[in-house]
Amino acid sequence: EKAGYEHFMLKEMYEQPRTIVDTISPRVRDRNGEREIHIEELNMTDDELRAIKKIHIVACGSAYHAGVTGKYVLEGLARIPVEVDLASEFRYRNPLLEEGCMVIVISQSGETADTLAALRESREKGFQVLGIVNVVGSSIAREADACLYTWAGPEIAVATTKAYSAQLAALYLLAMKLAKVRGLMSDREFTALLADLKCLPDQIELLLGQKQKIQRFANRYLGARDIFFIGRGIDYAISLEGSLKLKEISYVHSEAYAAGELKHGTISLIEDGTLVVAVSTQPELYQKMISNIVEVKARGAFVMAVTNEENKAVEKASDYVVYIPQTNPYFTNSLAIIPLQLFAYYVAVGRGCDVDKPRNLAKSVTVE
Ligand code: F6R
């Protein structure tokens, strides 16, 4: 059933282009010759969408990381304040949910105990909960007021890849829809964003095609003790996910840091030869990231940059570069994650780890 792939994880990484098409295309429709985003499952009128004052996103693990990206995209495009919480924290902190707020829970399995508890707690308090869920008919899908399915299909590998990518796509659609009904997006901008969304699957395919290059690079780090991922803004969100992928399947210790936070502690961990993966996809932050790269290199770090082709300055500053194709700055996480997934995968393979079933982890965490 692995369809010729060595592991389910690799197979599922290769299913990401399809997953994104399946999540997006049923929700982009033509009406009177105009394209619109139609999220039927939301069951909310445009007036109701306009009335949303705040969004709380609640999830665990990678789904939480998708939520962190969602915060940047929703706040940026729809100008709605967003709070993102880990479900295990949210449920015990007596969260302040105010009139007009909407709760979004994100879960691949739809069975994660803490996420389900957060959903129940929010509904008991009288708030509407939207689930972004992959498994059809799961507990979260059934109990949420509305459910937006990520059509990724069954995910077998414990480390999520395609469901995570589908969660990002679902959040982009939601952010664009909200921005549009709130009058914050011109038709031109909307059309441009739709065009960029449409390109993502092919661009992901292209990045997957670089797997040998990434494997060769990963093979140099099979004995690494620590690896750091740094980024700013939305690139910080993808650093979190890249770091989680690596540590969960390869057992190499890794941390993600907001690049501006390095000086406040982490930089003391950088030694001669330490690998620092620097994600830099946001043009207005290129310069700031270069300063951070220079800082870690001065302490002996080896820097792999994940960046846009136009960013020649970062190429000069770092030791190794992976380029991602051109897209809207809000969508770069969908592309930057591909080399990071491949890197984690090949470090794990090279170390002889059980990639699809990492020790101590379960696909669906149904206990607290
Ligand atoms: C990471 C991973 C976990 C899950 C987390 C939430 O690769 O698989 O961190 O993302 O356990 O699971 P769901 O999405 O099923 O609620």
Coordinates of N, CA and C in Angstrom, one line a residue, residues 18-153:
R18 N -1.7 17.0 -4.6 CA -3.1 16.5 -4.8 C -4.0 17.0 -3.6
T19 N -3.5 16.8 -2.4 CA -4.2 17.2 -1.2 C -4.6 18.7 -1.3
I20 N -3.7 19.5 -1.7 CA -4.0 21.0 -1.8 C -5.1 21.2 -2.8
V21 N -4.9 20.6 -4.0 CA -6.0 20.7 -5.0 C -7.3 20.3 -4.4
D22 N -7.4 19.2 -3.8 CA -8.6 18.6 -3.2 C -9.2 19.5 -2.1
T23 N -8.4 20.2 -1.4 CA -8.9 21.1 -0.3 C -9.4 22.4 -0.9
I24 N -8.7 22.9 -1.9 CA -9.0 24.2 -2.4 C -10.1 24.2 -3.5
S25 N -9.9 23.3 -4.5 CA -10.8 23.5 -5.7 C -12.3 23.4 -5.5
P26 N -12.8 22.5 -4.6 CA -14.2 22.5 -4.4 C -14.8 23.8 -3.8
R27 N -13.9 24.6 -3.3 CA -14.3 25.8 -2.5 C -14.1 27.1 -3.3
V28 N -13.6 26.9 -4.5 CA -13.4 28.1 -5.4 C -14.4 27.9 -6.6
R29 N -15.3 28.8 -6.6 CA -16.4 28.6 -7.7 C -16.6 29.8 -8.5
D30 N -17.2 29.6 -9.6 CA -17.6 30.7 -10.5 C -19.0 31.1 -10.3
R31 N -19.2 32.4 -10.1 CA -20.6 32.9 -10.0 C -20.7 34.1 -10.9
N32 N -21.5 34.0 -11.9 CA -21.7 35.1 -12.8 C -20.4 35.5 -13.4
G33 N -19.6 34.5 -13.8 CA -18.3 34.8 -14.4 C -17.2 35.3 -13.4
E34 N -17.6 35.5 -12.2 CA -16.6 35.9 -11.2 C -16.2 34.7 -10.3
R35 N -15.0 34.7 -9.9 CA -14.6 33.6 -9.0 C -14.9 34.0 -7.6
E36 N -15.3 33.1 -6.7 CA -15.5 33.4 -5.3 C -15.2 32.2 -4.5
I37 N -14.8 32.5 -3.2 CA -14.6 31.4 -2.3 C -15.9 31.1 -1.6
H38 N -16.3 29.8 -1.7 CA -17.5 29.4 -1.1 C -17.3 28.3 -0.1
I39 N -17.4 28.6 1.2 CA -17.1 27.6 2.2 C -18.5 27.2 2.8
E40 N -19.2 26.3 2.1 CA -20.5 26.0 2.4 C -20.7 25.5 3.9
E41 N -19.7 24.7 4.2 CA -19.7 24.1 5.6 C -19.8 25.1 6.7
L42 N -19.3 26.3 6.4 CA -19.3 27.3 7.5 C -20.7 27.7 8.0
N43 N -21.6 27.5 7.1 CA -23.0 27.8 7.5 C -23.2 29.2 8.1
M44 N -22.5 30.2 7.5 CA -22.6 31.5 8.1 C -22.9 32.5 6.9
T45 N -23.7 33.5 7.2 CA -24.0 34.5 6.2 C -22.8 35.4 6.2
D46 N -22.7 36.2 5.1 CA -21.7 37.2 5.0 C -21.8 38.2 6.2
D47 N -23.0 38.5 6.6 CA -23.1 39.4 7.8 C -22.6 38.8 9.0
E48 N -22.8 37.5 9.2 CA -22.2 36.8 10.3 C -20.7 36.8 10.3
L49 N -20.2 36.6 9.1 CA -18.7 36.6 8.9 C -18.1 38.0 9.2
R50 N -18.9 39.0 8.8 CA -18.4 40.4 9.1 C -18.4 40.7 10.6
A51 N -19.3 40.0 11.3 CA -19.5 40.3 12.8 C -18.4 39.7 13.7
I52 N -17.6 38.8 13.1 CA -16.6 38.1 13.9 C -15.6 39.2 14.4
K53 N -15.4 39.2 15.8 CA -14.5 40.2 16.3 C -13.1 39.6 16.7
K54 N -13.1 38.3 16.9 CA -11.8 37.7 17.3 C -11.9 36.3 17.0
I55 N -10.7 35.7 16.8 CA -10.7 34.2 16.5 C -9.7 33.6 17.5
H56 N -10.1 32.5 18.1 CA -9.2 31.7 18.9 C -9.0 30.4 18.2
I57 N -7.7 30.1 17.9 CA -7.4 28.8 17.3 C -6.8 27.9 18.4
V58 N -7.3 26.7 18.4 CA -6.8 25.8 19.5 C -6.5 24.4 18.8
A59 N -5.3 23.9 19.2 CA -4.9 22.6 18.6 C -3.6 22.1 19.3
C60 N -3.1 21.0 18.8 CA -1.9 20.4 19.4 C -0.9 20.1 18.3
G61 N 0.4 20.1 18.7 CA 1.4 19.6 17.7 C 1.5 20.4 16.4
S62 N 1.5 19.6 15.3 CA 1.6 20.3 14.0 C 0.4 21.1 13.7
A63 N -0.8 20.6 14.2 CA -2.0 21.4 13.9 C -1.9 22.7 14.6
Y64 N -1.3 22.8 15.8 CA -1.0 24.0 16.5 C -0.1 24.9 15.6
H65 N 0.9 24.3 15.0 CA 1.8 25.1 14.1 C 1.1 25.7 12.9
A66 N 0.1 24.9 12.4 CA -0.7 25.4 11.3 C -1.5 26.6 11.8
G67 N -1.9 26.5 13.0 CA -2.7 27.6 13.6 C -1.8 28.9 13.8
V68 N -0.5 28.7 14.1 CA 0.4 29.8 14.2 C 0.5 30.5 12.9
T69 N 0.6 29.7 11.8 CA 0.7 30.3 10.5 C -0.7 31.0 10.2
G70 N -1.7 30.4 10.6 CA -3.1 30.9 10.4 C -3.2 32.3 11.0
K71 N -2.6 32.4 12.2 CA -2.7 33.8 12.9 C -2.1 34.9 12.0
Y72 N -0.9 34.6 11.4 CA -0.3 35.6 10.6 C -1.2 35.9 9.3
V73 N -1.7 34.9 8.8 CA -2.5 35.1 7.5 C -3.8 35.7 7.8
L74 N -4.5 35.2 8.8 CA -5.8 35.8 9.2 C -5.7 37.3 9.6
E75 N -4.7 37.5 10.5 CA -4.6 38.9 10.9 C -4.1 39.8 9.8
G76 N -3.2 39.3 8.9 CA -2.7 40.1 7.9 C -3.7 40.4 6.8
L77 N -4.5 39.4 6.4 CA -5.4 39.6 5.3 C -6.8 40.1 5.8
A78 N -7.3 39.5 6.9 CA -8.7 39.8 7.3 C -8.7 40.9 8.4
R79 N -7.5 41.2 9.0 CA -7.4 42.2 10.1 C -8.4 41.8 11.2
I80 N -8.4 40.5 11.6 CA -9.1 40.1 12.8 C -8.1 39.6 13.8
P81 N -8.2 40.1 15.0 CA -7.2 39.6 16.0 C -7.4 38.1 16.2
V82 N -6.2 37.4 16.3 CA -6.3 35.9 16.4 C -5.4 35.5 17.6
E83 N -5.9 34.7 18.5 CA -5.0 34.1 19.5 C -4.9 32.6 19.2
V84 N -3.7 32.1 19.4 CA -3.5 30.6 19.1 C -3.1 30.0 20.4
D85 N -3.7 28.9 20.8 CA -3.4 28.2 22.0 C -3.2 26.8 21.8
L86 N -2.3 26.2 22.6 CA -2.2 24.7 22.7 C -3.4 24.3 23.4
A87 N -4.0 23.2 22.9 CA -5.3 22.8 23.5 C -5.1 22.4 25.0
S88 N -4.0 21.8 25.3 CA -3.7 21.4 26.7 C -3.6 22.6 27.7
E89 N -3.3 23.7 27.2 CA -3.2 24.9 28.0 C -4.5 25.6 28.0
F90 N -5.1 25.8 26.8 CA -6.4 26.5 26.7 C -7.4 25.9 27.7
R91 N -7.5 24.6 27.8 CA -8.6 24.0 28.5 C -8.5 24.3 30.0
Y92 N -7.3 24.6 30.5 CA -7.2 24.8 32.0 C -6.9 26.2 32.3
R93 N -7.0 27.1 31.4 CA -6.7 28.5 31.8 C -7.9 29.4 31.9
N94 N -9.1 28.8 31.9 CA -10.3 29.5 32.0 C -10.3 30.6 31.0
P95 N -10.2 30.3 29.7 CA -10.0 31.3 28.6 C -11.1 32.4 28.6
L96 N -10.7 33.6 28.3 CA -11.6 34.7 28.2 C -12.2 34.7 26.7
L97 N -13.4 34.2 26.6 CA -14.0 34.2 25.3 C -15.0 35.3 25.3
E98 N -14.9 36.3 24.4 CA -15.8 37.4 24.4 C -16.8 37.3 23.3
E99 N -17.9 38.0 23.6 CA -19.0 38.2 22.6 C -18.4 38.4 21.2
G100 N -18.9 37.6 20.2 CA -18.4 37.8 18.8 C -17.2 37.1 18.5
C101 N -16.7 36.2 19.4 CA -15.5 35.5 19.0 C -15.8 34.1 18.4
M102 N -14.9 33.6 17.6 CA -15.2 32.4 17.0 C -14.0 31.5 17.4
V103 N -14.3 30.2 17.7 CA -13.2 29.3 18.1 C -13.0 28.3 16.9
I104 N -11.7 28.2 16.5 CA -11.4 27.2 15.5 C -10.5 26.1 16.1
V105 N -10.9 24.9 16.0 CA -10.1 23.8 16.5 C -9.5 23.1 15.2
I106 N -8.3 22.8 15.3 CA -7.6 22.1 14.1 C -7.1 20.7 14.5
S107 N -7.5 19.7 13.8 CA -7.0 18.4 14.1 C -7.1 17.4 12.9
Q108 N -6.0 16.7 12.7 CA -6.0 15.7 11.6 C -6.9 14.6 12.0
S109 N -6.7 14.0 13.1 CA -7.4 12.8 13.5 C -8.9 13.1 13.9
G110 N -9.1 14.3 14.5 CA -10.4 14.6 15.0 C -10.7 13.9 16.3
E111 N -9.7 13.3 16.9 CA -9.9 12.6 18.2 C -8.9 13.0 19.3
T112 N -8.1 14.0 19.1 CA -7.1 14.4 20.1 C -7.9 14.9 21.3
A113 N -7.5 14.2 22.5 CA -8.3 14.4 23.7 C -8.3 15.9 24.1
D114 N -7.2 16.6 24.1 CA -7.2 17.9 24.6 C -7.9 18.9 23.7
T115 N -7.8 18.6 22.4 CA -8.5 19.5 21.4 C -10.0 19.3 21.5
L116 N -10.4 18.0 21.7 CA -11.8 17.7 21.9 C -12.4 18.4 23.1
A117 N -11.6 18.4 24.2 CA -12.0 19.0 25.4 C -12.1 20.5 25.3
A118 N -11.2 21.1 24.5 CA -11.3 22.5 24.3 C -12.5 22.9 23.5
L119 N -12.9 22.1 22.6 CA -14.1 22.3 21.8 C -15.3 22.2 22.7
R120 N -15.4 21.2 23.5 CA -16.5 21.0 24.4 C -16.6 22.2 25.4
E121 N -15.5 22.6 25.9 CA -15.5 23.7 26.9 C -16.0 25.0 26.2
S122 N -15.6 25.3 25.0 CA -16.0 26.5 24.2 C -17.5 26.4 23.9
R123 N -18.0 25.2 23.6 CA -19.4 25.1 23.2 C -20.3 25.2 24.5
E124 N -19.8 24.7 25.6 CA -20.5 24.8 26.9 C -20.7 26.3 27.2
K125 N -19.6 27.1 26.9 CA -19.7 28.5 27.2 C -20.5 29.3 26.2
G126 N -21.0 28.6 25.2 CA -22.0 29.2 24.3 C -21.3 29.7 23.0
F127 N -20.1 29.3 22.7 CA -19.4 29.8 21.5 C -19.5 28.8 20.4
Q128 N -19.5 29.4 19.2 CA -19.6 28.6 18.0 C -18.2 28.0 17.7
V129 N -18.1 26.7 17.4 CA -16.8 26.2 17.1 C -16.7 25.6 15.7
L130 N -15.7 26.1 15.0 CA -15.4 25.5 13.6 C -14.3 24.5 13.7
G131 N -14.5 23.4 13.2 CA -13.4 22.4 13.2 C -12.8 22.3 11.8
I132 N -11.4 22.3 11.8 CA -10.7 22.0 10.5 C -10.1 20.6 10.8
V133 N -10.8 19.6 10.1 CA -10.6 18.2 10.5 C -10.3 17.4 9.2
N134 N -9.5 16.4 9.4 CA -9.2 15.5 8.3 C -10.1 14.2 8.2
V135 N -10.2 13.6 9.4 CA -10.9 12.3 9.4 C -12.4 12.6 9.5
V136 N -13.1 12.1 8.4 CA -14.5 12.3 8.3 C -15.3 11.5 9.3
G137 N -16.2 12.2 10.0 CA -17.0 11.5 11.0 C -16.4 11.3 12.3
S138 N -15.2 11.9 12.5 CA -14.5 11.8 13.8 C -15.2 12.6 14.9
S139 N -14.8 12.4 16.1 CA -15.5 13.1 17.2 C -15.5 14.6 17.1
I140 N -14.4 15.2 16.7 CA -14.4 16.7 16.6 C -15.3 17.1 15.4
A141 N -15.2 16.3 14.3 CA -16.1 16.7 13.2 C -17.5 16.6 13.6
R142 N -17.9 15.6 14.4 CA -19.3 15.5 14.8 C -19.8 16.6 15.8
E143 N -18.9 16.9 16.7 CA -19.3 17.8 17.8 C -19.2 19.3 17.5
A144 N -18.4 19.6 16.5 CA -18.2 21.0 16.1 C -19.5 21.6 15.5
D145 N -19.7 22.9 15.6 CA -20.9 23.5 15.0 C -20.8 23.4 13.5
A146 N -19.6 23.6 13.0 CA -19.3 23.5 11.6 C -18.0 22.8 11.4
C147 N -17.9 22.1 10.3 CA -16.6 21.4 10.0 C -16.1 21.6 8.6
L148 N -14.9 22.1 8.5 CA -14.3 22.3 7.2 C -13.3 21.2 7.0
Y149 N -13.6 20.3 6.2 CA -12.7 19.1 6.0 C -11.5 19.5 5.1
T150 N -10.3 18.9 5.6 CA -9.1 19.0 4.8 C -9.1 17.7 4.0
W151 N -9.2 17.7 2.8 CA -9.4 16.4 2.0 C -8.0 15.8 1.7
A152 N -7.3 15.4 2.8 CA -6.0 14.8 2.6 C -6.0 13.3 2.5
G153 N -7.2 12.7 2.8 CA -7.3 11.3 2.8 C -6.5 10.7 4.0

